[in-house]
Every structure is written in structure tokens, then in C-alpha cells.
Amino acid sequence: MLPQIKDNSASPAVLPVRDGISVAWIQKKKMQKSLLLTACLLLSCASAMASPAPEGIPADMPQDFHASDSSFDYIRRNVMIPMRDGKKLHTVIMIPKGAHGAPILLTRTPYNADEMVTHNISGHMRSALQGYDNMPDVIADGGYIRVIQDVRGKYGSEGSYVMNRPLRGPLNKSTVDHATDTWDTIEWLVHNVHESNGKVGIIGVSYDGFTSMMALFNPHPALRAVVPMNPMIDGWRGDDWFHNGAFRQQMLPYIYDQDATRSNTAKWWSSYHDDYNLYLDAVSAGALGKSHGMDQIGFFRQILAHPAYDSFWQDMAVDRQIAGYGLKVPTLLVHSLWDQEDIVGAIGTYYALHDRADSRDNLFLVMGPWNHGGEIRQASTMGAVRLGSDTGAYFRTRILEPFLAHYLKDDSSVPLPAHVTAFRSGRNEWESSDSLPSQACSPCTTLYLGAGHTLGLTKADSAAGTEEYVSDPSRPVPYLPRAIEPIAHTPVSAWPNWLASDQREASGRTDVATFTSPVLTAPLDIQGLPVVHLTASTTGTDGDFVVKLIDVYPDEVPEQPEMGGYQLMVSADILRGRYRRSIEHPEPIPANTPQLYSFALPVANHTFLPGHRVMIQVQSSWFPLYDRNPQTYVDNIFLAPPAAYRPAKISIDLANSWIDVHSTSSVANPFTSPRP
């Protein structure tokens, strides 16, 4: 409020007039103007002493607050690092106090760098880094400088965001990609973080594993170690978006949240408690996405436009790209045997690089009994399965720490891990070797489907006939017991461990064909990629085929009673029937005509113990994780109308259906006679 202005000047008896205006009136106005100027100056001074207060009261909040962090055991710096195209990327640098000649561990993320370094609000670096994509026992205890950067277009970084931005080339006509952004970031770090020794490693889980992989293309000379953990590599063949052509529709909320806004302020919404009903009532994934406004999102439009493995997906597949480039930096690929999100990426990359003689010396792989990212946490169980030890701690102390110390600290006091380190589930033992078995198993142990729901080592004859079931899109097979909740990464969520969930509910359904072996009298060791050879016919003109390799526990497990009869998936996947001959060029299935459906299941490293049995389950839906196949051929299932969804009878040709597994067992026939 301005001060009141009083006019105390005396009025003259005679009022002179200038140009028709009283001189006294002019003097009065000059005095009022002077008083107004004085008042404004006084208010400006008051404003300078406190924050702007248009309400007329000084604000509590300073314009620029400086935290009192002198007691912290680390120094935090927030910087905007310039890229070659002029955009700047928000980067958080955490330096242990007193650090000198320390290596840098970098992570590039779309998941909010600020949040990732404040999992706990603490003055201790070890506590602040507790949480996703940080391993305090490795990073803080190891004395590393921690750097986390928002990728372009997300949170504090400038530029535009593109989901899994491809390398410069046919799909990216710009001058930048994740490879150039990583190069420019490392160049800035080694010249501006004077506490470092000039050596940089890059590490990350999932999307951050993808950005770690991208650093391998034209790597900066200071990049000395790369650790892609559960990386997103090929979004069509088995990472995140599709599995062999079947769309992972429960990833729609992720795409919505991640791609709609810079800071994930737009949130997916649902009016259903059970996702099964949400996706069933929506009819198709395309219709559900459009009902949420997702046709505004570029990546969603790309998914709808590219349901087959065409050049769009091929040019985005990192394993295909790196196979032609080679490996110039020591790289430790980390794979989870029960990865519910990115189960093909690390293994596909391993095989792509192992085929190059010039890359093998730099190639390391670890496979553990984890879900997606489970290796960064305590990991003594996998769902209900006990593992006998903290396998996460083993990985970090026995494999990851020596690898990083060797290449970033020049520390050879602890030997490097073997080129392949793998956990053998069932036996619960760690193994090491020079390489994985070849993708085509040799020698193979063949598990044949047989009459009477049997499974054995002898091929069924033609008289065995068929095993039939009816697949009805109106009641698809749920992949988890209902009610099925949205995908979530919380301690109470079923999602992280669903691949290790009990499969008994599915085996009791009439639309799931189940084949079970006799009880094992000797261990059956398998490793590598199981390969499905399923011959079947359908009354429809399209269809999906889910095949699951399962370890059936004994009916009683005295030391853990709840595991009696447990059905543990060891490896499982889905194939969309239209891609049985070509993943690039779909075609209808001829009705009532046997067709071969051949595809590899995810890598396994498992022992079926004596007293256990081996089971194969075959079904034609895995819902609502994967979108329903209408079982009537349409050009694009994303746009399938309700009338296209029809039941179909599936007939499995038992004489021509089996699974090949690479086995190292010494016993030729580990089975007893069939159970009565």
C-alpha cells in the first residue's frame, strides 16, 4: 500500500495562469510526483532487503537457497554439460570428499537423475545412493565418483526425447545419438572433474543398460569399462515391447508415462481393479492406447505402424548394430535368468559379439538367478525359490568389483572373473567357463511330447495322434492369478517375480496342454537355449503359441512345505503364428493344416534334481501381459475389430513335437517308469 500524499501548500490570493493552467496547480502536481518517486524508491529498497512480496509482506523463501552441507562426506555438483549440437544435459556429480585420482562411474538415464541420487536424504554418499541403479557397496565403498545424467529431453536436460533413440542413420537423421552424447559427456568430465584419474566406466540397468551399450559405438578413449545390466536391446524379439511378434500390452502405461511429458507428469489412468478386465473390455491394444490419447505419442504411433520385424525394429536392434561394429572396450554383460522385462538383450548381444574373434577378449558375461535388476539387491530368493545364499552380493563382490577395479583402478590384486560366470539353479551353484554353448545345441537331449500327456526321451509314433484344446479369446489364459494388477516394482507386487510363479493354475485349465515326465532318478542338467519344434494345426487363420519348460517339485518338500508340487518355469516364451515362416513378412495360417512352429526359448542354466519331474505346457494366450490374438487373420492386430476374435481348436501333432535342450548330464535316461 502506497503512503498517503497530503497537499500542505497555501493557496495564493491571486492564481497566476500559464497557457490557461493555474501555476499553483502545476506546483502541486510537481510536489505529488516527487512524493510518489520517493515512495517508489522506499518500496524498492524494501524489496531488495527481502524476496519480492507483491502481497505486501516479506517472503520467507530466499531467491537462492544454499544448503549447509559442510558435514557431508561427499560434494555434489549440478552441471549442464554442452553437447555438440548446442543442447545441454543436466548432470549430477557426487564426489567423495578428499577424493584424488578416483575413477568415474557414469549412468545415463531417463528416470530423473536428481531422484536417483536422493533415494535417502542423507549427508552420507552410501545412504544417498541406496536404491534403483545404484550399488552403494560397490560405488560408495569403492571410492568412485558417481555421475548420473538425464538423457536429452527428459527432466533437467534440453533437447527432444525419443524412446530408445537409434544411432545416426536411416532412423535418425540428426547429428546426435546416445553414442555422441556419451562421448561429449565423457570429454567434459575428464577435463572438468579434477578429482578423477581420467578413467570412466558406464553402468546401468534396463534403459540405463541400453544407454551403456550405446557408449560402445565410437567409444571415448577415456571409456575403460562398460557394464550393461539387463539392457533393452531388441524391442521386437523379446525386450519390453514384443516377444516374437506378440505385443506386451501391459507396457502401454510405461510408454504413456515416459513419453507423454518431459518429467512424467502425465500418469496412466485406469478405472479397473483387475487389468484382465481392462484389456479384455478394450478389445485391442491399439484401441486402448487411442482411448487414452496415445496417438499423440510418436513411439506409440511407430508401434502401431510396425507390428512386424521390419527395418524399423532391425535398425533399432543394438545386437545387430554392435555385431557389425565389434567390441573395443572391456564389457561385462549382466543377464537375469528370470528377467520379466528384458530377457533376450544381454544373451543376444553376447552371441552377436562372441562370433567375432576380435571381440572375445573384451567380452564377459554373468548370468544369475534374478528378476529384472535383481542383482543390485539382496538376492537369496527368487520368488518362493530359495537360492542358498545372497547371489546379488556374490555378483557384486566376486565379479563386478574385480572387473571395475581391474579396468578403472589398474588393480590386479583380485583376478578378473571368467569370461562366463553362470548360476546353476536347482543345484544352487556358481559355474565358470570360457563361453556359452552354441545357439544350436550339440549334443542335444530331446524331450518328446507323448500320448496321455506324457513327456519322455522317445519320439511318439504316428499312432499317438493329437492333443487338442480350444483357445477362446473371450476367456484367455491369465499369466498370473487374478486379480491382475498393473506392472509395478514394489515389494508387494507380483510383477517382479511372475516368471518364477507357480504354474499349477494353468496346468489345471482345459485350454492348456500339459505333458509331464516320469520322476527323475538322476539329475538332468541343461544349459543354453531350449529350441521348440511344435507341429500343430488350428481351425483359425492365426494364433499364438506359448511353450513353457517347467520343473515340477516333489509332492512333499519337508524343509519348505509350501513348495510341495510347485511348478517352476525354467524357460518360457510366446510366438505369434503369423510369423512362423518369416518375422518380417507375416502370413495367414492355413486352417486345419499342420504347421511347424519353431523358436528358441530364453537361455537356461538349470538342474532338474532327482525326485523332480519335467513338464511342458502349451497354450495360446498369456493375458493380459500379451495382447490377444483374434485367431482370425487381420492385417494389423492392433486394429482388430471385435468380430475378428473367435475361438479356435488347436491340435498338437504328438509325433512331430519336441523340445531340444543342451544337456551335460552323464546319465543317458534319468527317468523312472511313468507314475501310475
XYZ file of C-alpha atoms in Angstrom:
676
model
C 0.000 0.000 0.000
C 1.416 3.435 -1.020
C 1.701 6.218 1.653
C -0.976 8.898 1.508
C 0.099 12.250 -0.065
C -1.079 15.434 1.607
C -1.031 18.890 -0.043
C 0.006 21.426 2.629
C 0.777 24.317 0.232
C -1.056 27.623 0.818
C -3.411 28.856 -1.833
C -2.357 32.320 -3.138
C -4.936 35.065 -3.191
C -4.382 35.575 -6.904
C -3.733 32.449 -9.035
C -1.401 33.162 -11.980
C -2.352 31.431 -15.158
C 0.119 29.916 -17.712
C -1.296 28.665 -21.024
C -4.712 28.551 -19.359
C -3.462 26.427 -16.387
C -3.005 27.696 -12.830
C 0.672 27.917 -11.819
C -0.229 26.796 -8.315
C -1.889 23.696 -9.780
C 1.324 22.943 -11.677
C 3.416 23.281 -8.488
C 1.013 20.978 -6.636
C 1.401 18.277 -9.294
C 5.213 18.557 -9.183
C 5.166 18.005 -5.408
C 2.870 14.961 -5.764
C 5.192 13.497 -8.415
C 8.193 13.971 -6.139
C 6.432 12.280 -3.224
C 5.394 9.345 -5.463
C 9.009 8.902 -6.635
C 10.213 8.893 -3.019
C 7.605 6.265 -2.096
C 8.623 4.055 -5.014
C 12.275 4.291 -4.008
C 11.388 3.287 -0.452
C 9.456 0.251 -1.728
C 12.339 -0.744 -3.992
C 14.712 -0.684 -1.039
C 12.336 -2.834 0.983
C 12.048 -5.246 -1.931
C 15.826 -5.520 -2.177
C 16.058 -6.451 1.511
C 13.506 -9.300 1.166
C 12.097 -11.549 -1.568
C 9.538 -9.895 -3.851
C 6.335 -9.531 -1.874
C 3.501 -8.290 -4.041
C 1.183 -9.286 -1.173
C 2.795 -6.545 0.930
C 4.581 -8.914 3.362
C 8.196 -10.115 3.165
C 8.518 -13.691 1.869
C 10.107 -16.465 3.907
C 11.753 -18.104 0.917
C 15.091 -16.736 -0.343
C 15.582 -16.342 -4.055
C 18.651 -18.614 -3.977
C 18.958 -21.045 -1.058
C 22.346 -22.577 -0.224
C 22.269 -25.779 1.822
C 24.625 -26.161 4.753
C 26.347 -29.349 3.623
C 29.793 -28.946 5.142
C 29.264 -32.087 7.230
C 28.508 -34.276 4.165
C 31.054 -36.921 3.208
C 30.610 -36.004 -0.447
C 30.461 -32.953 -2.674
C 27.536 -32.648 -5.050
C 27.713 -30.619 -8.246
C 24.847 -29.956 -10.651
C 26.052 -29.021 -14.098
C 24.687 -28.595 -17.605
C 27.113 -30.323 -19.969
C 27.096 -28.976 -23.550
C 26.660 -31.380 -26.439
C 27.993 -30.904 -29.962
C 24.626 -29.625 -31.215
C 24.458 -26.914 -28.532
C 21.972 -28.658 -26.244
C 22.918 -29.063 -22.586
C 22.297 -32.164 -20.491
C 21.596 -31.989 -16.780
C 24.219 -33.948 -14.877
C 24.676 -34.677 -11.170
C 28.216 -35.333 -9.951
C 28.859 -36.810 -6.492
C 32.488 -36.773 -5.377
C 33.702 -38.404 -2.160
C 35.340 -35.750 -0.006
C 39.102 -35.925 -0.224
C 38.956 -37.912 -3.463
C 42.071 -37.741 -5.598
C 42.731 -39.834 -8.691
C 39.332 -41.549 -8.386
C 37.647 -43.236 -11.373
C 34.245 -42.105 -12.600
C 31.174 -44.336 -12.852
C 28.605 -42.820 -15.215
C 24.929 -43.684 -15.712
C 22.753 -42.025 -18.335
C 19.052 -42.305 -17.539
C 15.521 -41.206 -18.484
C 14.446 -41.791 -14.857
C 15.372 -38.484 -13.170
C 18.998 -38.026 -12.136
C 18.080 -35.846 -9.148
C 15.838 -38.548 -7.728
C 18.417 -41.278 -8.259
C 20.950 -39.547 -6.007
C 18.443 -38.736 -3.269
C 16.885 -42.119 -2.568
C 17.657 -41.242 1.027
C 18.137 -37.609 2.058
C 21.437 -38.019 3.815
C 24.853 -36.476 4.249
C 26.398 -39.892 3.612
C 27.009 -40.842 -0.004
C 26.402 -44.531 0.718
C 22.925 -43.818 2.036
C 22.009 -41.259 -0.636
C 22.767 -43.804 -3.372
C 20.668 -46.591 -1.862
C 18.050 -47.588 -4.441
C 17.476 -48.124 -8.159
C 20.541 -48.352 -10.396
C 22.950 -47.679 -7.556
C 25.023 -50.196 -5.647
C 26.463 -48.350 -2.623
C 28.606 -51.321 -1.615
C 30.340 -51.053 -4.995
C 30.190 -47.345 -5.830
C 30.465 -45.538 -2.489
C 32.599 -48.141 -0.727
C 34.798 -48.373 -3.807
C 35.583 -44.653 -3.750
C 34.138 -43.967 -7.205
C 32.979 -40.583 -8.400
C 29.299 -41.077 -9.215
C 27.846 -39.276 -12.237
C 24.188 -39.566 -13.295
C 22.844 -37.704 -16.291
C 19.337 -37.094 -17.619
C 19.233 -38.168 -21.268
C 18.242 -35.471 -23.706
C 14.636 -34.415 -23.479
C 13.983 -35.836 -20.007
C 13.749 -33.966 -16.706
C 16.512 -31.342 -16.470
C 18.102 -31.928 -19.886
C 17.479 -29.907 -23.011
C 16.600 -31.334 -26.418
C 13.895 -33.722 -27.558
C 13.251 -37.206 -26.191
C 13.000 -40.257 -28.433
C 12.313 -43.678 -26.920
C 15.454 -45.792 -27.393
C 16.869 -43.138 -29.706
C 18.546 -45.052 -32.557
C 22.038 -44.453 -33.847
C 22.529 -41.830 -36.505
C 21.439 -43.378 -39.765
C 18.197 -44.339 -41.517
C 16.031 -43.777 -38.420
C 17.940 -40.801 -37.042
C 18.804 -38.033 -39.486
C 20.111 -35.706 -36.753
C 23.762 -35.172 -35.830
C 23.414 -36.719 -32.362
C 22.565 -40.004 -30.692
C 23.332 -41.665 -27.359
C 26.808 -42.543 -28.589
C 27.722 -38.913 -29.352
C 26.076 -37.669 -26.152
C 28.135 -40.148 -24.139
C 31.327 -39.151 -25.937
C 30.688 -35.444 -25.321
C 29.816 -36.098 -21.677
C 32.989 -38.072 -21.018
C 35.075 -35.434 -22.796
C 33.688 -32.772 -20.452
C 34.087 -34.915 -17.326
C 37.746 -35.792 -17.827
C 38.598 -32.116 -18.328
C 36.455 -30.678 -15.549
C 36.329 -33.203 -12.722
C 39.862 -32.741 -11.426
C 39.448 -35.266 -8.626
C 39.316 -38.096 -11.183
C 42.060 -40.267 -12.641
C 40.691 -39.684 -16.147
C 39.181 -43.175 -16.438
C 35.462 -43.639 -16.912
C 33.153 -46.630 -16.668
C 29.497 -46.630 -17.668
C 26.947 -48.832 -15.940
C 23.177 -49.184 -15.795
C 20.128 -51.432 -15.575
C 17.385 -51.766 -18.224
C 17.062 -48.480 -20.174
C 20.270 -47.382 -18.471
C 21.773 -50.653 -19.703
C 20.706 -49.666 -23.217
C 22.450 -46.279 -22.919
C 25.519 -48.106 -21.581
C 25.541 -50.289 -24.687
C 25.313 -47.247 -26.941
C 28.566 -45.931 -25.472
C 30.352 -48.795 -27.260
C 29.873 -47.180 -30.677
C 32.886 -44.929 -31.328
C 33.850 -45.028 -27.638
C 35.734 -42.151 -26.000
C 39.390 -43.022 -25.263
C 38.758 -42.462 -21.537
C 35.977 -45.095 -21.504
C 37.641 -48.168 -19.992
C 34.762 -50.391 -18.791
C 31.109 -50.894 -19.757
C 28.547 -52.836 -17.685
C 25.145 -53.153 -19.401
C 22.821 -54.845 -16.892
C 19.568 -56.339 -18.221
C 19.808 -53.984 -21.204
C 16.979 -53.146 -23.618
C 18.462 -54.432 -26.878
C 15.839 -55.749 -29.301
C 12.342 -54.478 -28.589
C 10.614 -56.817 -31.042
C 12.278 -60.166 -30.424
C 11.947 -60.190 -26.650
C 12.774 -56.966 -24.812
C 9.911 -54.858 -23.444
C 7.646 -54.246 -26.438
C 7.163 -57.557 -28.266
C 8.068 -61.218 -27.883
C 8.313 -62.885 -31.266
C 5.551 -60.650 -32.601
C 3.145 -60.780 -29.637
C 2.742 -57.284 -28.164
C 3.355 -56.727 -24.463
C 0.310 -54.570 -23.968
C 0.855 -54.109 -20.230
C 3.772 -51.880 -21.234
C 1.312 -49.258 -22.523
C 1.297 -47.428 -19.146
C 5.104 -47.228 -19.235
C 5.052 -45.717 -22.721
C 2.315 -43.296 -21.652
C 4.125 -42.103 -18.514
C 7.564 -41.978 -20.100
C 6.799 -40.462 -23.481
C 3.918 -38.058 -22.917
C 5.783 -35.417 -20.871
C 9.345 -34.413 -20.082
C 9.057 -35.074 -16.341
C 6.458 -37.875 -16.320
C 3.751 -35.555 -15.044
C 1.063 -37.246 -17.170
C 0.111 -40.530 -15.491
C -1.663 -43.543 -16.949
C -5.148 -43.973 -15.552
C -7.459 -46.930 -15.146
C -10.948 -47.366 -13.767
C -10.464 -51.114 -13.226
C -9.085 -53.026 -10.265
C -8.201 -56.028 -12.432
C -6.062 -55.431 -15.530
C -7.560 -58.603 -17.013
C -10.904 -56.810 -17.354
C -9.311 -53.543 -18.508
C -7.566 -55.112 -21.501
C -10.379 -57.556 -22.280
C -13.010 -54.819 -22.451
C -10.726 -52.614 -24.571
C -10.670 -55.365 -27.263
C -7.273 -54.450 -28.782
C -4.113 -52.768 -27.544
C -4.436 -50.174 -30.267
C -7.961 -49.269 -29.214
C -6.947 -49.000 -25.556
C -3.994 -46.753 -26.361
C -6.089 -44.480 -28.539
C -8.753 -44.224 -25.839
C -6.043 -42.799 -23.581
C -4.902 -40.257 -26.174
C -1.714 -42.152 -27.008
C -1.999 -41.424 -30.708
C -0.361 -38.110 -29.742
C 2.789 -40.038 -28.729
C 5.282 -40.692 -31.508
C 6.544 -44.038 -30.214
C 3.002 -45.395 -29.863
C 2.322 -44.423 -33.476
C 5.517 -46.235 -34.518
C 4.427 -49.395 -32.698
C 1.060 -49.375 -34.456
C 2.762 -48.814 -37.809
C 5.360 -51.581 -37.372
C 3.828 -54.786 -35.956
C 6.330 -56.970 -37.901
C 10.133 -57.156 -37.581
C 10.738 -54.718 -40.412
C 13.621 -52.279 -40.938
C 12.323 -50.048 -38.139
C 12.966 -52.698 -35.474
C 16.009 -54.157 -37.199
C 17.762 -50.792 -37.326
C 16.991 -50.254 -33.621
C 18.280 -53.681 -32.524
C 21.542 -52.945 -30.723
C 22.848 -56.513 -31.001
C 22.560 -56.355 -34.786
C 24.351 -53.000 -34.834
C 27.189 -53.971 -32.482
C 27.743 -57.229 -34.381
C 28.911 -55.176 -37.344
C 30.962 -52.793 -35.235
C 32.821 -55.034 -32.798
C 33.830 -54.592 -29.160
C 36.663 -52.173 -28.395
C 36.095 -51.695 -24.640
C 36.001 -54.403 -21.916
C 32.309 -55.138 -21.392
C 30.542 -57.152 -18.693
C 27.046 -58.161 -19.817
C 24.700 -58.979 -16.932
C 21.727 -61.285 -17.545
C 18.926 -62.360 -15.212
C 17.619 -65.875 -15.818
C 14.127 -64.794 -14.667
C 14.127 -61.321 -16.210
C 10.478 -60.372 -16.602
C 11.228 -57.408 -18.886
C 14.426 -57.739 -20.962
C 15.244 -61.424 -21.164
C 16.861 -61.606 -24.613
C 19.054 -58.485 -24.773
C 22.213 -59.479 -22.938
C 22.281 -63.008 -24.368
C 21.601 -61.829 -27.910
C 24.437 -59.320 -27.571
C 26.753 -62.000 -26.188
C 26.194 -64.306 -29.167
C 26.487 -61.410 -31.637
C 29.884 -60.426 -30.243
C 31.233 -63.874 -29.443
C 31.045 -64.706 -33.138
C 33.714 -62.028 -33.730
C 37.226 -63.188 -32.879
C 38.368 -59.569 -32.435
C 35.834 -59.012 -29.650
C 36.103 -62.106 -27.438
C 38.919 -60.877 -25.193
C 36.812 -57.879 -24.165
C 33.592 -59.883 -23.711
C 32.401 -61.022 -20.271
C 29.012 -62.390 -19.229
C 27.375 -63.176 -15.902
C 24.015 -64.974 -15.632
C 22.306 -65.001 -12.251
C 19.051 -66.265 -10.665
C 17.438 -62.858 -10.621
C 14.492 -60.909 -11.884
C 14.980 -57.626 -13.753
C 17.732 -55.743 -11.902
C 17.694 -58.204 -9.004
C 21.498 -58.353 -8.975
C 21.785 -54.884 -7.398
C 19.856 -56.003 -4.277
C 19.874 -58.761 -1.700
C 19.051 -61.897 -3.702
C 18.784 -65.047 -1.608
C 15.392 -65.969 -3.078
C 13.717 -65.870 -6.473
C 10.062 -65.556 -5.619
C 9.291 -68.618 -3.490
C 12.516 -70.389 -4.556
C 15.384 -70.379 -2.067
C 18.830 -69.934 -3.609
C 21.034 -70.936 -0.680
C 22.986 -67.673 -0.492
C 22.844 -63.969 -1.322
C 23.563 -64.280 -5.020
C 23.380 -60.495 -5.507
C 26.198 -59.943 -3.030
C 28.233 -62.688 -4.720
C 27.885 -60.959 -8.068
C 28.872 -57.555 -6.739
C 31.849 -58.659 -4.625
C 33.220 -61.550 -6.688
C 32.512 -60.405 -10.245
C 31.590 -56.731 -10.598
C 34.061 -55.205 -8.121
C 37.126 -57.031 -9.528
C 36.067 -56.186 -13.090
C 35.736 -52.454 -12.354
C 38.871 -52.306 -10.211
C 40.950 -54.011 -12.900
C 39.997 -51.634 -15.683
C 39.339 -48.379 -13.789
C 41.898 -48.575 -10.974
C 44.596 -50.740 -12.588
C 44.140 -53.102 -9.634
C 45.121 -56.654 -10.458
C 45.273 -57.864 -6.840
C 41.978 -59.706 -7.421
C 41.772 -61.756 -10.638
C 39.303 -60.909 -13.346
C 36.165 -63.049 -13.475
C 35.890 -65.803 -16.058
C 34.520 -64.812 -19.424
C 31.260 -66.561 -18.485
C 30.037 -66.910 -14.907
C 26.639 -68.591 -14.509
C 24.481 -69.626 -11.596
C 23.091 -73.147 -11.891
C 19.596 -73.125 -10.430
C 18.439 -76.382 -8.915
C 21.919 -77.163 -7.644
C 22.330 -73.535 -6.495
C 25.970 -73.365 -7.553
C 28.115 -70.888 -9.476
C 29.968 -72.120 -12.554
C 32.586 -70.535 -14.767
C 33.612 -71.243 -18.342
C 35.187 -69.646 -21.387
C 31.930 -69.432 -23.352
C 28.254 -70.319 -23.551
C 27.151 -73.356 -25.538
C 26.439 -72.608 -29.179
C 22.945 -71.442 -30.057
C 22.297 -74.715 -31.874
C 22.715 -77.304 -29.121
C 25.094 -80.142 -29.817
C 24.759 -82.737 -28.490
C 21.053 -82.356 -27.757
C 18.742 -84.061 -25.341
C 15.291 -84.161 -26.886
C 12.122 -84.051 -24.792
C 9.262 -85.540 -26.823
C 5.572 -84.820 -26.284
C 3.640 -88.066 -25.952
C 0.172 -89.519 -25.742
C -1.627 -89.387 -22.424
C 0.013 -86.060 -21.506
C 3.416 -87.742 -21.180
C 6.910 -86.400 -21.791
C 9.928 -88.594 -22.438
C 13.103 -89.267 -24.373
C 11.434 -91.451 -27.014
C 9.679 -89.994 -30.031
C 5.977 -90.763 -30.246
C 4.872 -92.780 -33.274
C 2.189 -91.703 -35.699
C -0.420 -93.677 -33.778
C -0.051 -91.284 -30.837
C -2.394 -88.905 -32.622
C -3.002 -85.380 -31.372
C -3.590 -83.460 -28.189
C -6.344 -80.868 -28.555
C -7.620 -77.816 -26.722
C -9.902 -74.891 -27.561
C -8.464 -71.394 -27.332
C -11.221 -68.853 -26.697
C -10.238 -65.148 -26.918
C -13.174 -64.281 -24.647
C -11.527 -66.157 -21.759
C -7.756 -66.045 -22.352
C -5.305 -67.809 -20.031
C -4.102 -65.372 -17.325
C -0.360 -65.171 -16.775
C -0.892 -64.587 -13.045
C -3.730 -65.433 -10.673
C -6.454 -62.794 -10.761
C -6.964 -60.007 -9.855
C -4.020 -58.955 -12.033
C -2.557 -55.638 -11.006
C -0.736 -53.203 -13.285
C 3.015 -53.640 -13.702
C 4.745 -52.248 -10.621
C 8.145 -52.566 -8.970
C 7.116 -52.672 -5.331
C 7.835 -55.240 -2.596
C 4.219 -56.447 -2.628
C 3.771 -56.546 -6.401
C 3.547 -59.906 -8.159
C 5.160 -58.470 -11.294
C 8.904 -58.717 -10.486
C 8.763 -62.485 -9.795
C 5.998 -63.580 -12.145
C 8.320 -65.732 -14.262
C 9.051 -67.809 -11.155
C 5.390 -68.028 -10.108
C 3.654 -71.390 -9.595
C 2.160 -72.698 -12.855
C -0.295 -75.142 -11.277
C -3.303 -72.951 -12.003
C -2.506 -73.021 -15.723
C -1.868 -76.769 -15.775
C -5.406 -77.364 -14.486
C -7.124 -75.478 -17.338
C -8.664 -77.285 -20.282
C -7.162 -74.745 -22.716
C -3.599 -75.600 -21.635
C -1.981 -78.811 -22.933
C 0.268 -80.337 -20.283
C 2.937 -83.039 -20.723
C 4.798 -84.480 -17.733
C 7.801 -86.778 -17.484
C 8.327 -89.645 -15.062
C 10.136 -88.883 -11.823
C 13.851 -88.300 -12.252
C 16.227 -90.791 -10.653
C 19.311 -88.820 -11.700
C 19.987 -85.120 -12.257
C 19.146 -83.630 -15.649
C 21.457 -80.665 -16.331
C 20.508 -78.264 -19.105
C 22.090 -75.042 -20.357
C 21.832 -72.698 -23.303
C 18.763 -72.020 -25.441
C 15.981 -74.650 -25.486
C 14.557 -74.875 -29.001
C 10.874 -75.622 -29.600
C 9.707 -77.750 -32.545
C 5.923 -77.712 -32.277
C 3.728 -79.059 -35.053
C 0.095 -78.053 -34.723
C -2.998 -77.127 -36.670
C -5.752 -74.644 -35.885
C -9.279 -74.109 -37.105
C -8.494 -70.390 -37.219
C -6.257 -68.458 -39.599
C -3.927 -67.023 -36.966
C -2.921 -67.927 -33.431
C -0.313 -67.661 -30.706
C 1.710 -70.471 -29.158
C 3.122 -70.260 -25.646
C 5.549 -73.003 -24.632
C 6.792 -73.380 -21.053
C 9.575 -75.647 -19.766
C 8.772 -76.367 -16.107
C 10.462 -78.008 -13.115
C 7.831 -79.862 -11.057
C 8.883 -80.241 -7.428
C 8.166 -83.426 -5.431
C 4.730 -83.641 -3.868
C 6.356 -83.081 -0.487
C 9.287 -80.817 0.314
C 9.809 -81.244 4.060
C 12.231 -78.338 4.507
C 9.861 -75.957 2.691
C 6.331 -77.439 2.721
C 4.777 -74.724 0.549
C 6.979 -75.885 -2.332
C 5.347 -79.331 -2.466
C 4.273 -79.882 -6.085
C 5.428 -76.380 -7.105
C 5.668 -75.833 -10.870
C 8.624 -73.525 -11.590
C 9.069 -72.121 -15.088
C 12.680 -72.624 -16.132
C 12.221 -71.080 -19.583
C 9.146 -69.926 -21.496
C 8.100 -67.711 -24.389
C 5.446 -66.937 -26.982
C 5.367 -66.971 -30.795
C 2.745 -65.201 -32.902
C 1.759 -67.778 -35.507
C 1.677 -65.391 -38.478
C 5.482 -65.092 -38.119
C 6.211 -68.845 -38.145
C 7.983 -68.618 -41.511
C 9.199 -65.029 -41.566
C 9.368 -62.454 -38.784
C 9.446 -59.735 -41.443
C 6.570 -60.900 -43.616
C 3.510 -62.246 -41.780
C 1.072 -64.574 -43.482
C -2.183 -66.305 -42.512
C -2.164 -69.803 -41.106
C -3.957 -72.248 -43.405
C -6.873 -73.592 -41.381
C -6.829 -77.265 -40.338
C -3.357 -77.747 -41.801
C -0.433 -78.816 -39.568
C 2.298 -76.176 -39.396
C 5.712 -76.151 -37.769
C 6.261 -73.514 -35.097
C 9.958 -73.421 -34.272
C 11.546 -70.882 -31.944
C 14.115 -70.606 -29.178
C 13.169 -70.128 -25.538
C 15.248 -67.871 -23.267
C 18.588 -69.220 -22.061
C 18.512 -71.612 -19.103
C 21.165 -72.956 -16.742
C 19.259 -75.378 -14.570
C 19.363 -78.827 -12.990
C 16.195 -80.894 -12.609
C 17.010 -82.802 -9.428
C 16.170 -86.419 -8.606
C 12.628 -86.662 -7.308
C 11.503 -83.824 -9.597
C 9.715 -84.108 -12.929
C 9.938 -82.175 -16.196
C 6.789 -80.592 -17.618
C 5.922 -78.854 -20.877
C 2.849 -76.633 -21.101
C 1.413 -75.366 -24.407
C -1.286 -72.698 -24.611
C -2.449 -69.958 -26.985
C -2.772 -66.882 -24.760
C -0.833 -65.271 -21.917
C -3.122 -62.492 -20.823
C -3.189 -59.566 -20.244
C 0.600 -59.350 -20.487
C 0.361 -60.051 -24.218
C -2.428 -58.810 -26.448
C -4.952 -61.386 -27.584
C -4.603 -62.934 -30.995
C -8.055 -62.754 -32.633
C -7.301 -66.127 -34.279
C -8.766 -64.684 -37.463
C -6.112 -63.198 -39.702
C -6.253 -59.403 -39.956
C -3.630 -57.099 -41.430
C -2.850 -55.430 -38.105
C -3.879 -56.964 -34.776
C -3.559 -53.553 -33.098
C -6.626 -52.537 -35.103
C -8.584 -55.818 -34.984
C -12.370 -55.327 -34.696
C -14.365 -57.234 -32.049
C -15.869 -59.580 -34.661
C -12.405 -60.923 -35.553
C -11.933 -62.556 -32.126
C -13.153 -66.145 -32.458
C -12.487 -69.446 -30.687
C -10.225 -71.956 -32.410
C -9.447 -75.630 -31.813
C -5.706 -76.344 -31.599
C -4.440 -79.848 -32.438
C -0.837 -80.723 -31.498
C 0.756 -83.430 -33.646
C 2.469 -85.541 -30.973
C 4.654 -87.495 -33.410
C 6.273 -84.273 -34.596
C 6.542 -82.082 -31.492
C 9.516 -81.839 -29.148
C 11.992 -79.527 -27.406
C 15.762 -79.784 -27.822
C 17.911 -78.868 -24.828
C 21.671 -78.826 -24.435
C 22.398 -81.269 -21.629
C 25.622 -82.095 -19.821
C 24.132 -84.969 -17.811
C 26.147 -88.174 -17.754
C 23.108 -90.431 -17.375
C 21.504 -91.377 -20.678
C 17.979 -91.818 -19.270
C 17.400 -90.067 -15.936
C 13.703 -91.069 -15.746
C 11.972 -93.887 -13.960
C 8.847 -95.556 -15.289
C 5.746 -93.365 -15.507
C 3.743 -92.777 -12.353
C 0.516 -94.810 -12.037
